[in-house]
Amino acid sequence: MNAAPLAEILARGDIWRGDALAELPAATIPSGHAELDAELPGGGWPCGALIELLATQAGIGEMSLLLPALARLSASGGWLALVAPPWQPHGPACAAAGLHLERLVVVRAGRQAAWCCEQLIASGGFAGVLAWPERDFDARALRRLQVAAEGRRVFAALWRPVAAMQVPSPAPLRIVLDAVAGALSLQIIKRRGRPAARPLNLAVPRPGRNARVVASPAFSPVRAGIPAAAAVA
C-alpha cells in the first residue's frame, strides 16, 4: 500500500491511532470542566455510549461533577431518569442547579434495575439515564445497555463499585472517582484512544463543604418533610 491511500484511511473519522484520542462523529455534552473535556474524546461526555463511574465512596462530589451536563440537557427540554439512586433527590437544590423537576423521574427499580435502564435508554424518550444498581450488573447486562445506547442521543451513566475496575467492560468510557484534598480525583481507566497519562483533580462542590452550585446537596439522605423530585415505582 502506498503512502497516499494510507493517509486517506488515517484521516477518516472512524479510524483512530493508538497514540491519539479518537475523534468520532458522535454527539457529546460539555462536562462543564474544561480540563476534563480536554481528556474526553470529542471534547465532552459521550452520547450514545455507556459511561461507567466507579467511586471509592459516596458523597465526594460525584453528583456535582455531572450537574453541569444534566442542567444542559434539562434546559434543552430533555427528560432525566434516575434509577435506584441511593440518596433522596432534593427538589429545591436540583432546581437551583438548573434541573427542571417536572422532567425529572426517579425509578425505584429494585432487582429490575438492569431491565429498567435498558427500557429507558431504548425508548428514546430520555436525554439522560443515571443508575445506581443495588447489585452490580453482569457482563451480559452491561452489553445490553451499551447496545441500547448506541446510536441514540442519550447520556447514559452507570455507577459501579470500584472493585469492578478489575473486570473487563463493554463501556467505552470508564472513570474512577476518589476524594483528594479539596478536590475530586478522576482517573480515566478506559477511553477511545490512547490511555490517560495521569489523574485529573477537579474542584467540584462537595455536600456539606461548600455551596457554589446549590444551596444544599442535590442528593441527600431521605428525611421527612423535605421536598423531593417526583418518584415512580
PDB file of C-alpha atoms in Angstrom:
ATOM      1  CA  MET A   1       0.000   0.000   0.000  1.00  0.00           C
ATOM      2  CA  ASN A   2       1.443   3.389  -0.971  1.00  0.00           C
ATOM      3  CA  ALA A   3       1.517   6.437   1.291  1.00  0.00           C
ATOM      4  CA  ALA A   4      -1.427   8.327  -0.245  1.00  0.00           C
ATOM      5  CA  PRO A   5      -4.184   5.710   0.400  1.00  0.00           C
ATOM      6  CA  LEU A   6      -2.803   5.096   3.898  1.00  0.00           C
ATOM      7  CA  ALA A   7      -3.014   8.810   4.696  1.00  0.00           C
ATOM      8  CA  GLU A   8      -6.598   8.886   3.447  1.00  0.00           C
ATOM      9  CA  ILE A   9      -7.524   5.950   5.684  1.00  0.00           C
ATOM     10  CA  LEU A  10      -5.918   7.522   8.763  1.00  0.00           C
ATOM     11  CA  ALA A  11      -7.805  10.769   8.069  1.00  0.00           C
ATOM     12  CA  ARG A  12     -11.186   9.046   8.403  1.00  0.00           C
ATOM     13  CA  GLY A  13     -13.266   9.972  11.456  1.00  0.00           C
ATOM     14  CA  ASP A  14     -13.966   6.350  12.365  1.00  0.00           C
ATOM     15  CA  ILE A  15     -10.266   5.400  12.441  1.00  0.00           C
ATOM     16  CA  TRP A  16      -8.054   6.296  15.362  1.00  0.00           C
ATOM     17  CA  ARG A  17      -4.376   5.761  16.024  1.00  0.00           C
ATOM     18  CA  GLY A  18      -3.201   4.322  19.309  1.00  0.00           C
ATOM     19  CA  ASP A  19      -1.226   7.465  20.133  1.00  0.00           C
ATOM     20  CA  ALA A  20      -4.150   9.863  19.676  1.00  0.00           C
ATOM     21  CA  LEU A  21      -7.603  10.452  21.094  1.00  0.00           C
ATOM     22  CA  ALA A  22     -10.478   9.209  18.989  1.00  0.00           C
ATOM     23  CA  GLU A  23     -12.450  11.915  17.203  1.00  0.00           C
ATOM     24  CA  LEU A  24     -15.613  10.073  16.242  1.00  0.00           C
ATOM     25  CA  PRO A  25     -18.537  11.967  14.713  1.00  0.00           C
ATOM     26  CA  ALA A  26     -20.663  11.210  17.786  1.00  0.00           C
ATOM     27  CA  ALA A  27     -22.583  13.763  19.854  1.00  0.00           C
ATOM     28  CA  THR A  28     -21.010  14.946  23.089  1.00  0.00           C
ATOM     29  CA  ILE A  29     -22.105  17.112  26.005  1.00  0.00           C
ATOM     30  CA  PRO A  30     -19.659  19.586  27.582  1.00  0.00           C
ATOM     31  CA  SER A  31     -18.912  18.420  31.100  1.00  0.00           C
ATOM     32  CA  GLY A  32     -18.609  21.951  32.441  1.00  0.00           C
ATOM     33  CA  HIS A  33     -14.964  21.281  33.314  1.00  0.00           C
ATOM     34  CA  ALA A  34     -12.515  22.376  30.613  1.00  0.00           C
ATOM     35  CA  GLU A  35      -9.699  20.172  31.901  1.00  0.00           C
ATOM     36  CA  LEU A  36     -11.918  17.086  31.785  1.00  0.00           C
ATOM     37  CA  ASP A  37     -13.304  17.938  28.327  1.00  0.00           C
ATOM     38  CA  ALA A  38      -9.735  18.057  27.030  1.00  0.00           C
ATOM     39  CA  GLU A  39      -9.301  14.425  28.076  1.00  0.00           C
ATOM     40  CA  LEU A  40     -12.623  13.134  26.739  1.00  0.00           C
ATOM     41  CA  PRO A  41     -12.800  12.011  23.091  1.00  0.00           C
ATOM     42  CA  GLY A  42     -14.906  14.534  21.223  1.00  0.00           C
ATOM     43  CA  GLY A  43     -14.458  17.150  23.942  1.00  0.00           C
ATOM     44  CA  GLY A  44     -17.234  16.117  26.330  1.00  0.00           C
ATOM     45  CA  TRP A  45     -19.367  13.350  27.809  1.00  0.00           C
ATOM     46  CA  PRO A  46     -20.321  10.964  25.003  1.00  0.00           C
ATOM     47  CA  CYS A  47     -23.927  10.438  23.933  1.00  0.00           C
ATOM     48  CA  GLY A  48     -24.891   7.030  22.646  1.00  0.00           C
ATOM     49  CA  ALA A  49     -22.319   5.214  24.767  1.00  0.00           C
ATOM     50  CA  LEU A  50     -22.330   3.721  28.240  1.00  0.00           C
ATOM     51  CA  ILE A  51     -20.294   5.628  30.827  1.00  0.00           C
ATOM     52  CA  GLU A  52     -19.110   3.853  33.972  1.00  0.00           C
ATOM     53  CA  LEU A  53     -18.314   5.876  37.090  1.00  0.00           C
ATOM     54  CA  LEU A  54     -16.566   3.925  39.835  1.00  0.00           C
ATOM     55  CA  ALA A  55     -16.471   5.888  43.089  1.00  0.00           C
ATOM     56  CA  THR A  56     -14.343   4.831  46.047  1.00  0.00           C
ATOM     57  CA  GLN A  57     -17.004   6.219  48.394  1.00  0.00           C
ATOM     58  CA  ALA A  58     -20.238   8.187  48.311  1.00  0.00           C
ATOM     59  CA  GLY A  59     -20.615  11.891  48.979  1.00  0.00           C
ATOM     60  CA  ILE A  60     -17.310  13.052  47.473  1.00  0.00           C
ATOM     61  CA  GLY A  61     -18.870  15.375  44.896  1.00  0.00           C
ATOM     62  CA  GLU A  62     -19.673  12.711  42.320  1.00  0.00           C
ATOM     63  CA  MET A  63     -23.097  14.180  41.506  1.00  0.00           C
ATOM     64  CA  SER A  64     -21.755  17.721  41.388  1.00  0.00           C
ATOM     65  CA  LEU A  65     -19.420  16.503  38.653  1.00  0.00           C
ATOM     66  CA  LEU A  66     -22.427  15.661  36.463  1.00  0.00           C
ATOM     67  CA  LEU A  67     -24.726  18.571  37.316  1.00  0.00           C
ATOM     68  CA  PRO A  68     -23.498  20.948  34.558  1.00  0.00           C
ATOM     69  CA  ALA A  69     -24.193  18.338  31.870  1.00  0.00           C
ATOM     70  CA  LEU A  70     -27.534  17.356  33.394  1.00  0.00           C
ATOM     71  CA  ALA A  71     -28.564  21.015  33.622  1.00  0.00           C
ATOM     72  CA  ARG A  72     -27.710  21.491  29.948  1.00  0.00           C
ATOM     73  CA  LEU A  73     -29.842  18.503  28.974  1.00  0.00           C
ATOM     74  CA  SER A  74     -32.692  19.681  31.165  1.00  0.00           C
ATOM     75  CA  ALA A  75     -32.541  23.231  29.764  1.00  0.00           C
ATOM     76  CA  SER A  76     -32.909  21.857  26.243  1.00  0.00           C
ATOM     77  CA  GLY A  77     -36.173  20.138  27.204  1.00  0.00           C
ATOM     78  CA  GLY A  78     -34.787  16.664  27.886  1.00  0.00           C
ATOM     79  CA  TRP A  79     -36.202  14.198  30.391  1.00  0.00           C
ATOM     80  CA  LEU A  80     -33.850  12.764  33.030  1.00  0.00           C
ATOM     81  CA  ALA A  81     -34.263   9.400  34.763  1.00  0.00           C
ATOM     82  CA  LEU A  82     -32.543   8.405  37.992  1.00  0.00           C
ATOM     83  CA  VAL A  83     -32.716   4.646  38.502  1.00  0.00           C
ATOM     84  CA  ALA A  84     -32.394   3.356  42.086  1.00  0.00           C
ATOM     85  CA  PRO A  85     -30.472   6.365  43.476  1.00  0.00           C
ATOM     86  CA  PRO A  86     -29.059   5.714  46.962  1.00  0.00           C
ATOM     87  CA  TRP A  87     -29.904   9.271  48.021  1.00  0.00           C
ATOM     88  CA  GLN A  88     -33.127  11.273  48.008  1.00  0.00           C
ATOM     89  CA  PRO A  89     -33.087  13.938  45.269  1.00  0.00           C
ATOM     90  CA  HIS A  90     -33.542  17.301  46.981  1.00  0.00           C
ATOM     91  CA  GLY A  91     -36.061  19.245  44.891  1.00  0.00           C
ATOM     92  CA  PRO A  92     -35.049  22.857  45.639  1.00  0.00           C
ATOM     93  CA  ALA A  93     -31.341  22.075  45.266  1.00  0.00           C
ATOM     94  CA  CYS A  94     -31.895  20.269  41.955  1.00  0.00           C
ATOM     95  CA  ALA A  95     -33.901  23.248  40.690  1.00  0.00           C
ATOM     96  CA  ALA A  96     -31.176  25.655  41.813  1.00  0.00           C
ATOM     97  CA  ALA A  97     -28.650  23.561  39.851  1.00  0.00           C
ATOM     98  CA  GLY A  98     -30.699  24.022  36.685  1.00  0.00           C
ATOM     99  CA  LEU A  99     -32.744  20.815  36.584  1.00  0.00           C
ATOM    100  CA  HIS A 100     -36.426  21.065  35.654  1.00  0.00           C
ATOM    101  CA  LEU A 101     -38.207  18.966  38.265  1.00  0.00           C
ATOM    102  CA  GLU A 102     -41.241  18.340  36.056  1.00  0.00           C
ATOM    103  CA  ARG A 103     -38.953  16.352  33.734  1.00  0.00           C
ATOM    104  CA  LEU A 104     -37.001  14.524  36.443  1.00  0.00           C
ATOM    105  CA  VAL A 105     -38.131  10.943  37.090  1.00  0.00           C
ATOM    106  CA  VAL A 106     -36.923   8.717  39.937  1.00  0.00           C
ATOM    107  CA  VAL A 107     -37.351   4.980  39.359  1.00  0.00           C
ATOM    108  CA  ARG A 108     -37.359   2.621  42.346  1.00  0.00           C
ATOM    109  CA  ALA A 109     -36.176  -0.375  40.355  1.00  0.00           C
ATOM    110  CA  GLY A 110     -35.064  -2.881  42.978  1.00  0.00           C
ATOM    111  CA  ARG A 111     -33.677  -6.003  41.338  1.00  0.00           C
ATOM    112  CA  GLN A 112     -35.041  -4.916  37.954  1.00  0.00           C
ATOM    113  CA  ALA A 113     -32.516  -2.075  37.583  1.00  0.00           C
ATOM    114  CA  ALA A 114     -30.830  -3.555  34.512  1.00  0.00           C
ATOM    115  CA  TRP A 115     -34.142  -4.098  32.717  1.00  0.00           C
ATOM    116  CA  CYS A 116     -35.387  -0.626  33.688  1.00  0.00           C
ATOM    117  CA  CYS A 117     -32.214   1.039  32.414  1.00  0.00           C
ATOM    118  CA  GLU A 118     -32.354  -0.821  29.123  1.00  0.00           C
ATOM    119  CA  GLN A 119     -36.010   0.121  28.552  1.00  0.00           C
ATOM    120  CA  LEU A 120     -35.452   3.771  29.455  1.00  0.00           C
ATOM    121  CA  ILE A 121     -32.425   4.084  27.166  1.00  0.00           C
ATOM    122  CA  ALA A 122     -34.002   2.183  24.275  1.00  0.00           C
ATOM    123  CA  SER A 123     -37.255   4.177  24.479  1.00  0.00           C
ATOM    124  CA  GLY A 124     -35.577   7.256  23.054  1.00  0.00           C
ATOM    125  CA  GLY A 125     -37.639   9.421  25.383  1.00  0.00           C
ATOM    126  CA  PHE A 126     -34.885  10.324  27.850  1.00  0.00           C
ATOM    127  CA  ALA A 127     -31.930  12.634  27.324  1.00  0.00           C
ATOM    128  CA  GLY A 128     -30.184  11.260  30.403  1.00  0.00           C
ATOM    129  CA  VAL A 129     -30.360   7.976  32.327  1.00  0.00           C
ATOM    130  CA  LEU A 130     -28.311   7.528  35.502  1.00  0.00           C
ATOM    131  CA  ALA A 131     -28.356   4.305  37.504  1.00  0.00           C
ATOM    132  CA  TRP A 132     -27.110   3.080  40.884  1.00  0.00           C
ATOM    133  CA  PRO A 133     -27.949  -0.652  40.883  1.00  0.00           C
ATOM    134  CA  GLU A 134     -28.280  -2.428  44.223  1.00  0.00           C
ATOM    135  CA  ARG A 135     -26.436  -5.366  42.669  1.00  0.00           C
ATOM    136  CA  ASP A 136     -23.637  -4.917  40.166  1.00  0.00           C
ATOM    137  CA  PHE A 137     -24.605  -5.748  36.587  1.00  0.00           C
ATOM    138  CA  ASP A 138     -23.097  -8.802  34.941  1.00  0.00           C
ATOM    139  CA  ALA A 139     -21.331  -8.757  31.577  1.00  0.00           C
ATOM    140  CA  ARG A 140     -24.486  -9.628  29.642  1.00  0.00           C
ATOM    141  CA  ALA A 141     -26.478  -6.778  31.203  1.00  0.00           C
ATOM    142  CA  LEU A 142     -23.669  -4.302  30.550  1.00  0.00           C
ATOM    143  CA  ARG A 143     -23.500  -5.351  26.933  1.00  0.00           C
ATOM    144  CA  ARG A 144     -27.248  -4.929  26.516  1.00  0.00           C
ATOM    145  CA  LEU A 145     -27.041  -1.409  27.946  1.00  0.00           C
ATOM    146  CA  GLN A 146     -24.213  -0.474  25.612  1.00  0.00           C
ATOM    147  CA  VAL A 147     -26.132  -1.839  22.615  1.00  0.00           C
ATOM    148  CA  ALA A 148     -29.270   0.043  23.716  1.00  0.00           C
ATOM    149  CA  ALA A 149     -27.330   3.314  23.942  1.00  0.00           C
ATOM    150  CA  GLU A 150     -25.531   3.021  20.601  1.00  0.00           C
ATOM    151  CA  GLY A 151     -26.848   5.423  18.008  1.00  0.00           C
ATOM    152  CA  ARG A 152     -29.090   7.320  20.446  1.00  0.00           C
ATOM    153  CA  ARG A 153     -28.638  10.847  21.762  1.00  0.00           C
ATOM    154  CA  VAL A 154     -28.711   9.774  25.392  1.00  0.00           C
ATOM    155  CA  PHE A 155     -26.329  10.434  28.272  1.00  0.00           C
ATOM    156  CA  ALA A 156     -26.168   7.012  29.958  1.00  0.00           C
ATOM    157  CA  ALA A 157     -24.129   6.786  33.166  1.00  0.00           C
ATOM    158  CA  LEU A 158     -23.821   3.795  35.470  1.00  0.00           C
ATOM    159  CA  TRP A 159     -22.374   3.846  38.973  1.00  0.00           C
ATOM    160  CA  ARG A 160     -20.445   0.702  39.826  1.00  0.00           C
ATOM    161  CA  PRO A 161     -18.296  -0.404  42.784  1.00  0.00           C
ATOM    162  CA  VAL A 162     -14.638   0.483  42.424  1.00  0.00           C
ATOM    163  CA  ALA A 163     -13.723  -3.216  42.568  1.00  0.00           C
ATOM    164  CA  ALA A 164     -15.284  -3.539  39.105  1.00  0.00           C
ATOM    165  CA  MET A 165     -12.323  -1.690  37.591  1.00  0.00           C
ATOM    166  CA  GLN A 166     -10.500  -5.037  37.501  1.00  0.00           C
ATOM    167  CA  VAL A 167     -13.228  -6.601  35.349  1.00  0.00           C
ATOM    168  CA  PRO A 168     -13.467  -6.016  31.564  1.00  0.00           C
ATOM    169  CA  SER A 169     -16.464  -3.971  30.431  1.00  0.00           C
ATOM    170  CA  PRO A 170     -18.028  -3.036  27.065  1.00  0.00           C
ATOM    171  CA  ALA A 171     -18.410   0.586  28.230  1.00  0.00           C
ATOM    172  CA  PRO A 172     -16.229   2.852  26.030  1.00  0.00           C
ATOM    173  CA  LEU A 173     -15.598   5.267  28.929  1.00  0.00           C
ATOM    174  CA  ARG A 174     -14.725   4.240  32.482  1.00  0.00           C
ATOM    175  CA  ILE A 175     -13.622   6.648  35.228  1.00  0.00           C
ATOM    176  CA  VAL A 176     -12.574   6.012  38.837  1.00  0.00           C
ATOM    177  CA  LEU A 177     -13.522   8.789  41.265  1.00  0.00           C
ATOM    178  CA  ASP A 178     -11.758   9.455  44.546  1.00  0.00           C
ATOM    179  CA  ALA A 179     -11.525  12.295  47.065  1.00  0.00           C
ATOM    180  CA  VAL A 180      -8.308  14.253  47.434  1.00  0.00           C
ATOM    181  CA  ALA A 181      -7.587  17.376  49.429  1.00  0.00           C
ATOM    182  CA  GLY A 182     -10.132  19.945  48.321  1.00  0.00           C
ATOM    183  CA  ALA A 183     -10.854  18.229  45.001  1.00  0.00           C
ATOM    184  CA  LEU A 184     -12.302  15.233  43.202  1.00  0.00           C
ATOM    185  CA  SER A 185      -9.743  12.946  41.573  1.00  0.00           C
ATOM    186  CA  LEU A 186     -10.681  11.380  38.235  1.00  0.00           C
ATOM    187  CA  GLN A 187      -8.669   8.509  36.799  1.00  0.00           C
ATOM    188  CA  ILE A 188      -9.767   7.630  33.265  1.00  0.00           C
ATOM    189  CA  ILE A 189      -9.066   3.911  33.048  1.00  0.00           C
ATOM    190  CA  LYS A 190     -10.674   3.421  29.645  1.00  0.00           C
ATOM    191  CA  ARG A 191     -11.476   5.699  26.742  1.00  0.00           C
ATOM    192  CA  ARG A 192     -11.368   5.564  22.970  1.00  0.00           C
ATOM    193  CA  GLY A 193      -7.787   6.393  22.011  1.00  0.00           C
ATOM    194  CA  ARG A 194      -4.569   6.462  23.948  1.00  0.00           C
ATOM    195  CA  PRO A 195      -4.637   5.807  27.719  1.00  0.00           C
ATOM    196  CA  ALA A 196      -4.840   8.814  30.017  1.00  0.00           C
ATOM    197  CA  ALA A 197      -1.427   9.792  31.334  1.00  0.00           C
ATOM    198  CA  ARG A 198      -2.436  10.980  34.793  1.00  0.00           C
ATOM    199  CA  PRO A 199      -5.426  11.537  37.084  1.00  0.00           C
ATOM    200  CA  LEU A 200      -7.282  14.844  36.999  1.00  0.00           C
ATOM    201  CA  ASN A 201      -8.012  16.785  40.173  1.00  0.00           C
ATOM    202  CA  LEU A 202     -11.132  18.913  39.764  1.00  0.00           C
ATOM    203  CA  ALA A 203     -12.555  21.394  42.254  1.00  0.00           C
ATOM    204  CA  VAL A 204     -16.241  20.469  42.443  1.00  0.00           C
ATOM    205  CA  PRO A 205     -18.784  21.303  45.144  1.00  0.00           C
ATOM    206  CA  ARG A 206     -18.990  18.684  47.873  1.00  0.00           C
ATOM    207  CA  PRO A 207     -22.143  18.238  50.012  1.00  0.00           C
ATOM    208  CA  GLY A 208     -21.741  19.925  53.390  1.00  0.00           C
ATOM    209  CA  ARG A 209     -18.434  21.532  52.394  1.00  0.00           C
ATOM    210  CA  ASN A 210     -19.364  24.342  50.035  1.00  0.00           C
ATOM    211  CA  ALA A 211     -22.392  25.635  48.172  1.00  0.00           C
ATOM    212  CA  ARG A 212     -21.027  27.073  44.970  1.00  0.00           C
ATOM    213  CA  VAL A 213     -23.671  25.429  42.784  1.00  0.00           C
ATOM    214  CA  VAL A 214     -26.647  24.669  45.021  1.00  0.00           C
ATOM    215  CA  ALA A 215     -27.878  25.923  48.344  1.00  0.00           C
ATOM    216  CA  SER A 216     -27.839  22.406  49.759  1.00  0.00           C
ATOM    217  CA  PRO A 217     -26.843  18.987  48.406  1.00  0.00           C
ATOM    218  CA  ALA A 218     -28.851  17.945  45.358  1.00  0.00           C
ATOM    219  CA  PHE A 219     -28.797  14.402  46.736  1.00  0.00           C
ATOM    220  CA  SER A 220     -29.110  13.835  50.465  1.00  0.00           C
ATOM    221  CA  PRO A 221     -30.316  11.108  52.852  1.00  0.00           C
ATOM    222  CA  VAL A 222     -34.087  10.725  52.921  1.00  0.00           C
ATOM    223  CA  ARG A 223     -35.687  12.865  55.620  1.00  0.00           C
ATOM    224  CA  ALA A 224     -39.324  13.566  56.314  1.00  0.00           C
ATOM    225  CA  GLY A 225     -40.679  16.926  55.235  1.00  0.00           C
ATOM    226  CA  ILE A 226     -38.077  17.660  52.557  1.00  0.00           C
ATOM    227  CA  PRO A 227     -39.471  18.289  49.061  1.00  0.00           C
ATOM    228  CA  ALA A 228     -38.184  15.700  46.626  1.00  0.00           C
ATOM    229  CA  ALA A 229     -38.339  15.125  42.910  1.00  0.00           C
ATOM    230  CA  ALA A 230     -41.259  13.117  41.577  1.00  0.00           C
ATOM    231  CA  ALA A 231     -40.799   9.370  42.008  1.00  0.00           C
ATOM    232  CA  VAL A 232     -42.360   6.383  40.325  1.00  0.00           C
ATOM    233  CA  ALA A 233     -42.463   2.780  41.484  1.00  0.00           C
TER     234      ALA A 233
END
